[in-house]
Each structure stands twice: as C-alpha cells, then as structure tokens.
Amino acid sequence: MFTEMSTTAVVVTAVAAFMAGFSGASIFFRAKFVVEPLAQYGVPQAWWNWLGAAKVAGAGGLVVGFWVPVIGTLAAIGLVLYFAGAVVTVLRARAYGHAPFPLVYMAPAVAALALTW
C-alpha cells in the first residue's frame, strides 16, 4: 500500500487529510469559529457548502492517494490552491490577523506535496 512513500510522507499526508476534512466538516456543521469569519470576509452563504465539499474532497483525495498516487498529488495541489485563495480572501477583507489560519491548514498539504513528489 504505502511502499513508495516514506513514513514521514504518510504521516504528513494523513495529517493534511485530517485537517482538511475537519475544516470541511466544520463548515457543514456551521461551527461558529469557521462560519462567523466567512460572513465577516463577505463570502456568500450560498458558497459555504461548496467550500466544505471542496475541502472534504481534497481530504478524500489525499487518502485515495495512498493507493493511486496521482489522485493524491492532484488533491494536494487542489488543497494548496484552495487555501491560497482563502489567504487572498482574508487579506482582501483586511483581516490581517486571520491570515495565519489558512496558512496553517495549507502547510501540511504543501509538505505532503513536497514529500511525495
């Protein structure tokens, strides 16, 4: 199963999948710490489920990547782009103090991508 991946790559990828999945589920369950900032940033509520679905799909893609590496790579790229867009959204809303949060979620996806390439 994980024969071509180092232990570090497996752990980092699993952490990235967990974090993205947790973040996506937080949107679906309307966790205050996620949806209140989204509203403050001006993200339309009609987009929230789609954003949550993108995160959950990325998490699932990372897990599938353990068996189909190209899917994992594409999922990691998608999550990096997603969270880069989140950083841009936060900065456009001038919520500079919130910029580290999407970066924290992006970091394991970047690391997983780097470790598996």
Short mmCIF file of N, CA, C and O in Angstrom, two decimals:
data_model
loop_
_atom_site.label_atom_id
_atom_site.label_comp_id
_atom_site.label_asym_id
_atom_site.label_seq_id
_atom_site.Cartn_x
_atom_site.Cartn_y
_atom_site.Cartn_z
N MET A 1 0.82 -1.19 0.00
CA MET A 1 0.00 0.00 0.00
C MET A 1 0.86 1.25 0.00
O MET A 1 0.83 2.01 -0.93
N PHE A 2 1.66 1.51 1.02
CA PHE A 2 2.43 2.74 1.13
C PHE A 2 3.90 2.49 0.79
O PHE A 2 4.77 3.18 1.28
N THR A 3 4.19 1.52 -0.04
CA THR A 3 5.56 1.08 -0.23
C THR A 3 6.49 2.16 -0.78
O THR A 3 7.65 2.19 -0.43
N GLU A 4 6.00 3.05 -1.61
CA GLU A 4 6.85 4.06 -2.20
C GLU A 4 6.90 5.35 -1.38
O GLU A 4 7.64 6.26 -1.72
N MET A 5 6.13 5.44 -0.32
CA MET A 5 6.10 6.64 0.50
C MET A 5 6.88 6.40 1.79
O MET A 5 6.76 5.35 2.40
N SER A 6 7.63 7.42 2.18
CA SER A 6 8.34 7.32 3.45
C SER A 6 7.31 7.42 4.58
O SER A 6 6.18 7.88 4.38
N THR A 7 7.72 7.03 5.76
CA THR A 7 6.85 7.14 6.92
C THR A 7 6.47 8.60 7.15
O THR A 7 5.31 8.91 7.45
N THR A 8 7.42 9.50 6.95
CA THR A 8 7.14 10.93 7.12
C THR A 8 6.06 11.38 6.14
O THR A 8 5.14 12.10 6.52
N ALA A 9 6.17 10.96 4.88
CA ALA A 9 5.19 11.34 3.87
C ALA A 9 3.80 10.82 4.23
O ALA A 9 2.80 11.52 4.07
N VAL A 10 3.73 9.59 4.72
CA VAL A 10 2.44 9.00 5.11
C VAL A 10 1.83 9.79 6.26
O VAL A 10 0.64 10.15 6.22
N VAL A 11 2.63 10.09 7.28
CA VAL A 11 2.11 10.82 8.44
C VAL A 11 1.68 12.23 8.05
O VAL A 11 0.58 12.69 8.42
N VAL A 12 2.50 12.93 7.29
CA VAL A 12 2.17 14.31 6.89
C VAL A 12 0.92 14.32 6.01
O VAL A 12 0.04 15.18 6.17
N THR A 13 0.80 13.36 5.11
CA THR A 13 -0.38 13.28 4.25
C THR A 13 -1.62 12.98 5.07
O THR A 13 -2.68 13.56 4.85
N ALA A 14 -1.51 12.09 6.04
CA ALA A 14 -2.65 11.77 6.91
C ALA A 14 -3.05 13.00 7.73
O ALA A 14 -4.26 13.27 7.89
N VAL A 15 -2.08 13.75 8.23
CA VAL A 15 -2.39 14.98 8.97
C VAL A 15 -3.08 15.99 8.06
O VAL A 15 -4.07 16.62 8.45
N ALA A 16 -2.57 16.15 6.84
CA ALA A 16 -3.19 17.08 5.89
C ALA A 16 -4.63 16.66 5.59
O ALA A 16 -5.54 17.51 5.55
N ALA A 17 -4.86 15.37 5.41
CA ALA A 17 -6.21 14.87 5.14
C ALA A 17 -7.13 15.13 6.33
O ALA A 17 -8.27 15.57 6.17
N PHE A 18 -6.62 14.86 7.54
CA PHE A 18 -7.43 15.09 8.73
C PHE A 18 -7.79 16.57 8.86
O PHE A 18 -8.95 16.92 9.12
N MET A 19 -6.80 17.44 8.68
CA MET A 19 -7.06 18.88 8.86
C MET A 19 -8.04 19.41 7.82
O MET A 19 -8.94 20.17 8.14
N ALA A 20 -7.88 19.00 6.57
CA ALA A 20 -8.80 19.44 5.51
C ALA A 20 -10.21 18.88 5.77
O ALA A 20 -11.20 19.60 5.63
N GLY A 21 -10.29 17.62 6.17
CA GLY A 21 -11.59 17.02 6.47
C GLY A 21 -12.27 17.70 7.65
O GLY A 21 -13.47 17.98 7.62
N PHE A 22 -11.50 17.97 8.69
CA PHE A 22 -12.03 18.67 9.86
C PHE A 22 -12.54 20.06 9.48
O PHE A 22 -13.63 20.48 9.89
N SER A 23 -11.77 20.76 8.67
CA SER A 23 -12.16 22.10 8.24
C SER A 23 -13.44 22.06 7.40
O SER A 23 -14.33 22.89 7.57
N GLY A 24 -13.53 21.07 6.51
CA GLY A 24 -14.74 20.93 5.69
C GLY A 24 -15.95 20.58 6.54
O GLY A 24 -17.03 21.14 6.37
N ALA A 25 -15.78 19.65 7.47
CA ALA A 25 -16.89 19.27 8.36
C ALA A 25 -17.32 20.44 9.22
O ALA A 25 -18.52 20.60 9.50
N SER A 26 -16.37 21.28 9.61
CA SER A 26 -16.70 22.45 10.43
C SER A 26 -17.64 23.40 9.68
O SER A 26 -18.50 24.03 10.29
N ILE A 27 -17.47 23.48 8.38
CA ILE A 27 -18.39 24.30 7.59
C ILE A 27 -19.76 23.64 7.54
O ILE A 27 -20.79 24.30 7.75
N PHE A 28 -19.81 22.33 7.28
CA PHE A 28 -21.09 21.63 7.20
C PHE A 28 -21.88 21.71 8.50
O PHE A 28 -23.10 21.83 8.49
N PHE A 29 -21.17 21.65 9.62
CA PHE A 29 -21.83 21.72 10.93
C PHE A 29 -21.98 23.14 11.44
O PHE A 29 -22.44 23.35 12.56
N ARG A 30 -21.60 24.10 10.58
CA ARG A 30 -21.75 25.54 10.89
C ARG A 30 -21.09 25.92 12.22
O ARG A 30 -21.64 26.66 13.03
N ALA A 31 -19.87 25.43 12.42
CA ALA A 31 -19.11 25.78 13.61
C ALA A 31 -18.87 27.29 13.61
O ALA A 31 -18.41 27.84 12.60
N LYS A 32 -19.17 27.94 14.72
CA LYS A 32 -19.05 29.39 14.80
C LYS A 32 -17.66 29.89 14.42
O LYS A 32 -17.53 30.91 13.75
N PHE A 33 -16.63 29.19 14.88
CA PHE A 33 -15.27 29.65 14.63
C PHE A 33 -14.90 29.63 13.15
O PHE A 33 -13.89 30.19 12.75
N VAL A 34 -15.73 28.98 12.32
CA VAL A 34 -15.49 28.95 10.88
C VAL A 34 -16.46 29.87 10.14
O VAL A 34 -16.04 30.67 9.31
N VAL A 35 -17.74 29.76 10.44
CA VAL A 35 -18.72 30.49 9.63
C VAL A 35 -18.81 31.98 9.98
O VAL A 35 -19.12 32.79 9.10
N GLU A 36 -18.53 32.35 11.22
CA GLU A 36 -18.55 33.79 11.54
C GLU A 36 -17.48 34.55 10.75
O GLU A 36 -17.78 35.58 10.16
N PRO A 37 -16.25 34.05 10.70
CA PRO A 37 -15.26 34.74 9.86
C PRO A 37 -15.64 34.73 8.38
O PRO A 37 -15.43 35.73 7.69
N LEU A 38 -16.21 33.63 7.88
CA LEU A 38 -16.62 33.61 6.48
C LEU A 38 -17.61 34.74 6.19
O LEU A 38 -17.50 35.42 5.17
N ALA A 39 -18.55 34.93 7.09
CA ALA A 39 -19.52 36.02 6.92
C ALA A 39 -18.81 37.37 6.98
O ALA A 39 -19.11 38.27 6.18
N GLN A 40 -17.86 37.52 7.89
CA GLN A 40 -17.12 38.78 8.01
C GLN A 40 -16.30 39.06 6.75
O GLN A 40 -16.14 40.22 6.38
N TYR A 41 -15.79 38.04 6.12
CA TYR A 41 -14.98 38.22 4.91
C TYR A 41 -15.84 38.51 3.69
O TYR A 41 -15.32 38.81 2.63
N GLY A 42 -17.15 38.36 3.83
CA GLY A 42 -18.05 38.61 2.71
C GLY A 42 -18.26 37.42 1.80
O GLY A 42 -18.73 37.57 0.68
N VAL A 43 -17.94 36.22 2.29
CA VAL A 43 -18.16 35.01 1.49
C VAL A 43 -19.66 34.69 1.53
O VAL A 43 -20.21 34.50 2.61
N PRO A 44 -20.31 34.65 0.38
CA PRO A 44 -21.76 34.38 0.37
C PRO A 44 -22.09 33.03 1.01
O PRO A 44 -21.39 32.03 0.78
N GLN A 45 -23.14 32.99 1.78
CA GLN A 45 -23.54 31.75 2.46
C GLN A 45 -23.86 30.64 1.46
O GLN A 45 -23.67 29.46 1.76
N ALA A 46 -24.29 31.01 0.28
CA ALA A 46 -24.59 30.01 -0.75
C ALA A 46 -23.34 29.24 -1.17
O ALA A 46 -23.44 28.15 -1.73
N TRP A 47 -22.17 29.78 -0.91
CA TRP A 47 -20.91 29.11 -1.28
C TRP A 47 -20.42 28.16 -0.20
O TRP A 47 -19.57 27.31 -0.48
N TRP A 48 -20.89 28.29 1.02
CA TRP A 48 -20.30 27.59 2.15
C TRP A 48 -20.28 26.07 1.96
O TRP A 48 -19.27 25.43 2.22
N ASN A 49 -21.39 25.49 1.54
CA ASN A 49 -21.42 24.03 1.36
C ASN A 49 -20.45 23.58 0.27
O ASN A 49 -19.83 22.53 0.37
N TRP A 50 -20.33 24.40 -0.78
CA TRP A 50 -19.38 24.07 -1.85
C TRP A 50 -17.95 24.13 -1.35
O TRP A 50 -17.11 23.30 -1.71
N LEU A 51 -17.66 25.12 -0.52
CA LEU A 51 -16.32 25.23 0.05
C LEU A 51 -16.02 24.04 0.96
O LEU A 51 -14.92 23.47 0.92
N GLY A 52 -17.01 23.67 1.78
CA GLY A 52 -16.84 22.49 2.64
C GLY A 52 -16.65 21.23 1.82
O GLY A 52 -15.80 20.39 2.14
N ALA A 53 -17.40 21.11 0.73
CA ALA A 53 -17.28 19.93 -0.13
C ALA A 53 -15.90 19.87 -0.78
O ALA A 53 -15.32 18.78 -0.92
N ALA A 54 -15.37 21.02 -1.16
CA ALA A 54 -14.03 21.05 -1.77
C ALA A 54 -12.98 20.55 -0.78
O ALA A 54 -12.08 19.79 -1.14
N LYS A 55 -13.11 20.97 0.48
CA LYS A 55 -12.14 20.54 1.49
C LYS A 55 -12.26 19.04 1.76
O LYS A 55 -11.25 18.33 1.85
N VAL A 56 -13.48 18.56 1.89
CA VAL A 56 -13.70 17.13 2.14
C VAL A 56 -13.22 16.30 0.95
O VAL A 56 -12.61 15.24 1.12
N ALA A 57 -13.48 16.79 -0.26
CA ALA A 57 -13.00 16.08 -1.46
C ALA A 57 -11.48 16.04 -1.48
O ALA A 57 -10.88 15.02 -1.83
N GLY A 58 -10.84 17.15 -1.10
CA GLY A 58 -9.39 17.18 -1.04
C GLY A 58 -8.86 16.18 -0.02
O GLY A 58 -7.88 15.47 -0.27
N ALA A 59 -9.53 16.12 1.13
CA ALA A 59 -9.12 15.16 2.17
C ALA A 59 -9.27 13.74 1.64
O ALA A 59 -8.36 12.90 1.81
N GLY A 60 -10.38 13.47 1.01
CA GLY A 60 -10.60 12.14 0.44
C GLY A 60 -9.58 11.80 -0.63
O GLY A 60 -9.08 10.68 -0.71
N GLY A 61 -9.26 12.79 -1.45
CA GLY A 61 -8.26 12.58 -2.50
C GLY A 61 -6.89 12.26 -1.94
O GLY A 61 -6.16 11.44 -2.50
N LEU A 62 -6.53 12.91 -0.83
CA LEU A 62 -5.25 12.59 -0.19
C LEU A 62 -5.23 11.15 0.29
O LEU A 62 -4.21 10.45 0.14
N VAL A 63 -6.33 10.70 0.86
CA VAL A 63 -6.41 9.31 1.35
C VAL A 63 -6.35 8.33 0.17
O VAL A 63 -5.60 7.34 0.22
N VAL A 64 -7.10 8.62 -0.88
CA VAL A 64 -7.07 7.75 -2.07
C VAL A 64 -5.66 7.73 -2.66
O VAL A 64 -5.22 6.72 -3.20
N GLY A 65 -4.93 8.83 -2.49
CA GLY A 65 -3.57 8.92 -2.99
C GLY A 65 -2.61 7.91 -2.41
O GLY A 65 -1.55 7.65 -2.99
N PHE A 66 -2.95 7.32 -1.28
CA PHE A 66 -2.11 6.26 -0.75
C PHE A 66 -2.07 5.07 -1.71
O PHE A 66 -1.08 4.34 -1.77
N TRP A 67 -3.14 4.84 -2.45
CA TRP A 67 -3.23 3.74 -3.40
C TRP A 67 -3.06 4.20 -4.85
O TRP A 67 -2.59 3.44 -5.68
N VAL A 68 -3.52 5.43 -5.15
CA VAL A 68 -3.42 5.98 -6.51
C VAL A 68 -2.68 7.31 -6.40
O VAL A 68 -3.31 8.36 -6.21
N PRO A 69 -1.37 7.28 -6.47
CA PRO A 69 -0.57 8.48 -6.18
C PRO A 69 -0.96 9.72 -6.97
O PRO A 69 -0.91 10.83 -6.43
N VAL A 70 -1.34 9.58 -8.21
CA VAL A 70 -1.69 10.77 -9.00
C VAL A 70 -2.90 11.49 -8.40
O VAL A 70 -2.97 12.73 -8.42
N ILE A 71 -3.84 10.75 -7.84
CA ILE A 71 -5.01 11.37 -7.19
C ILE A 71 -4.57 12.15 -5.97
O ILE A 71 -5.02 13.27 -5.73
N GLY A 72 -3.67 11.57 -5.18
CA GLY A 72 -3.16 12.27 -4.01
C GLY A 72 -2.42 13.55 -4.38
O GLY A 72 -2.58 14.59 -3.72
N THR A 73 -1.64 13.49 -5.43
CA THR A 73 -0.91 14.68 -5.88
C THR A 73 -1.88 15.76 -6.33
O THR A 73 -1.74 16.94 -5.96
N LEU A 74 -2.87 15.39 -7.11
CA LEU A 74 -3.86 16.36 -7.57
C LEU A 74 -4.66 16.94 -6.40
O LEU A 74 -4.97 18.14 -6.38
N ALA A 75 -4.98 16.10 -5.43
CA ALA A 75 -5.71 16.58 -4.25
C ALA A 75 -4.87 17.57 -3.46
O ALA A 75 -5.37 18.61 -3.00
N ALA A 76 -3.59 17.27 -3.30
CA ALA A 76 -2.69 18.19 -2.57
C ALA A 76 -2.58 19.52 -3.30
O ALA A 76 -2.65 20.59 -2.68
N ILE A 77 -2.45 19.47 -4.63
CA ILE A 77 -2.40 20.71 -5.41
C ILE A 77 -3.70 21.50 -5.24
O ILE A 77 -3.68 22.71 -5.03
N GLY A 78 -4.82 20.79 -5.31
CA GLY A 78 -6.12 21.45 -5.14
C GLY A 78 -6.25 22.10 -3.77
O GLY A 78 -6.73 23.24 -3.66
N LEU A 79 -5.81 21.42 -2.72
CA LEU A 79 -5.90 21.99 -1.37
C LEU A 79 -4.97 23.19 -1.21
O LEU A 79 -5.34 24.19 -0.58
N VAL A 80 -3.78 23.12 -1.79
CA VAL A 80 -2.87 24.27 -1.73
C VAL A 80 -3.51 25.47 -2.42
O VAL A 80 -3.50 26.59 -1.89
N LEU A 81 -4.09 25.25 -3.59
CA LEU A 81 -4.76 26.35 -4.30
C LEU A 81 -5.96 26.87 -3.52
O LEU A 81 -6.20 28.08 -3.46
N TYR A 82 -6.72 25.95 -2.93
CA TYR A 82 -7.88 26.35 -2.13
C TYR A 82 -7.45 27.28 -0.99
O TYR A 82 -8.02 28.35 -0.79
N PHE A 83 -6.46 26.84 -0.23
CA PHE A 83 -6.05 27.64 0.93
C PHE A 83 -5.30 28.90 0.52
O PHE A 83 -5.33 29.90 1.24
N ALA A 84 -4.66 28.90 -0.64
CA ALA A 84 -4.08 30.15 -1.16
C ALA A 84 -5.21 31.14 -1.45
O ALA A 84 -5.10 32.33 -1.14
N GLY A 85 -6.30 30.65 -2.02
CA GLY A 85 -7.46 31.50 -2.24
C GLY A 85 -8.05 32.00 -0.93
O GLY A 85 -8.51 33.15 -0.85
N ALA A 86 -8.01 31.16 0.09
CA ALA A 86 -8.51 31.58 1.41
C ALA A 86 -7.64 32.70 1.97
O ALA A 86 -8.16 33.66 2.56
N VAL A 87 -6.33 32.61 1.78
CA VAL A 87 -5.44 33.68 2.24
C VAL A 87 -5.78 34.98 1.52
O VAL A 87 -5.89 36.04 2.15
N VAL A 88 -5.97 34.90 0.22
CA VAL A 88 -6.33 36.10 -0.56
C VAL A 88 -7.65 36.68 -0.06
O VAL A 88 -7.78 37.90 0.12
N THR A 89 -8.62 35.83 0.22
CA THR A 89 -9.92 36.29 0.72
C THR A 89 -9.76 37.01 2.05
O THR A 89 -10.35 38.08 2.26
N VAL A 90 -8.98 36.45 2.95
CA VAL A 90 -8.75 37.06 4.26
C VAL A 90 -8.05 38.42 4.10
O VAL A 90 -8.43 39.40 4.73
N LEU A 91 -7.04 38.47 3.25
CA LEU A 91 -6.31 39.72 3.04
C LEU A 91 -7.18 40.79 2.37
O LEU A 91 -7.11 41.96 2.73
N ARG A 92 -8.01 40.37 1.43
CA ARG A 92 -8.92 41.34 0.78
C ARG A 92 -9.92 41.91 1.78
O ARG A 92 -10.35 43.05 1.64
N ALA A 93 -10.29 41.11 2.77
CA ALA A 93 -11.22 41.58 3.81
C ALA A 93 -10.49 42.41 4.87
O ALA A 93 -11.11 42.86 5.82
N ARG A 94 -9.18 42.56 4.69
CA ARG A 94 -8.34 43.32 5.62
C ARG A 94 -8.35 42.73 7.04
O ARG A 94 -8.21 43.45 8.02
N ALA A 95 -8.52 41.42 7.12
CA ALA A 95 -8.48 40.72 8.41
C ALA A 95 -7.10 40.11 8.56
O ALA A 95 -6.94 38.89 8.68
N TYR A 96 -6.09 40.96 8.57
CA TYR A 96 -4.70 40.52 8.53
C TYR A 96 -4.35 39.56 9.67
O TYR A 96 -3.53 38.67 9.48
N GLY A 97 -4.94 39.73 10.82
CA GLY A 97 -4.66 38.86 11.94
C GLY A 97 -5.17 37.44 11.73
O GLY A 97 -4.74 36.51 12.42
N HIS A 98 -6.06 37.25 10.77
CA HIS A 98 -6.61 35.92 10.49
C HIS A 98 -5.82 35.19 9.41
O HIS A 98 -6.07 34.01 9.17
N ALA A 99 -4.89 35.86 8.73
CA ALA A 99 -4.15 35.25 7.62
C ALA A 99 -3.40 33.97 8.02
O ALA A 99 -3.31 33.05 7.21
N PRO A 100 -2.88 33.87 9.24
CA PRO A 100 -2.16 32.63 9.58
C PRO A 100 -3.05 31.37 9.57
O PRO A 100 -2.54 30.28 9.36
N PHE A 101 -4.34 31.52 9.80
CA PHE A 101 -5.19 30.33 9.91
C PHE A 101 -5.23 29.51 8.62
O PHE A 101 -4.99 28.29 8.66
N PRO A 102 -5.53 30.11 7.45
CA PRO A 102 -5.49 29.26 6.25
C PRO A 102 -4.08 28.78 5.92
O PRO A 102 -3.91 27.71 5.33
N LEU A 103 -3.07 29.54 6.33
CA LEU A 103 -1.69 29.10 6.10
C LEU A 103 -1.37 27.85 6.91
O LEU A 103 -0.66 26.96 6.43
N VAL A 104 -1.91 27.78 8.13
CA VAL A 104 -1.70 26.59 8.96
C VAL A 104 -2.34 25.36 8.30
O VAL A 104 -1.77 24.27 8.32
N TYR A 105 -3.52 25.54 7.70
CA TYR A 105 -4.18 24.42 7.02
C TYR A 105 -3.49 24.08 5.70
O TYR A 105 -3.53 22.94 5.24
N MET A 106 -2.86 25.09 5.08
CA MET A 106 -2.17 24.86 3.81
C MET A 106 -0.85 24.13 4.02
O MET A 106 -0.44 23.32 3.19
N ALA A 107 -0.17 24.38 5.12
CA ALA A 107 1.18 23.87 5.34
C ALA A 107 1.30 22.35 5.19
O ALA A 107 2.20 21.88 4.48
N PRO A 108 0.44 21.55 5.82
CA PRO A 108 0.61 20.10 5.64
C PRO A 108 0.33 19.64 4.21
O PRO A 108 0.93 18.67 3.75
N ALA A 109 -0.55 20.33 3.51
CA ALA A 109 -0.80 19.97 2.09
C ALA A 109 0.44 20.28 1.25
O ALA A 109 0.81 19.47 0.38
N VAL A 110 1.10 21.41 1.52
CA VAL A 110 2.34 21.75 0.82
C VAL A 110 3.40 20.70 1.15
O VAL A 110 4.11 20.21 0.25
N ALA A 111 3.52 20.36 2.42
CA ALA A 111 4.53 19.37 2.85
C ALA A 111 4.25 18.01 2.23
O ALA A 111 5.17 17.32 1.75
N ALA A 112 2.98 17.61 2.20
CA ALA A 112 2.63 16.31 1.60
C ALA A 112 2.99 16.31 0.11
O ALA A 112 3.53 15.33 -0.40
N LEU A 113 2.71 17.41 -0.55
CA LEU A 113 3.05 17.51 -1.97
C LEU A 113 4.55 17.43 -2.17
O LEU A 113 5.04 16.71 -3.03
N ALA A 114 5.30 18.16 -1.36
CA ALA A 114 6.76 18.16 -1.47
C ALA A 114 7.36 16.78 -1.16
O ALA A 114 8.31 16.35 -1.83
N LEU A 115 6.81 16.10 -0.19
CA LEU A 115 7.36 14.81 0.23
C LEU A 115 7.02 13.67 -0.74
O LEU A 115 7.70 12.64 -0.73
N THR A 116 5.97 13.84 -1.49
CA THR A 116 5.57 12.75 -2.40
C THR A 116 5.97 13.00 -3.84
O THR A 116 5.72 12.16 -4.70
N TRP A 117 6.58 14.11 -4.09
CA TRP A 117 7.00 14.39 -5.47
C TRP A 117 8.35 13.92 -5.73
O TRP A 117 9.30 13.94 -5.15
#
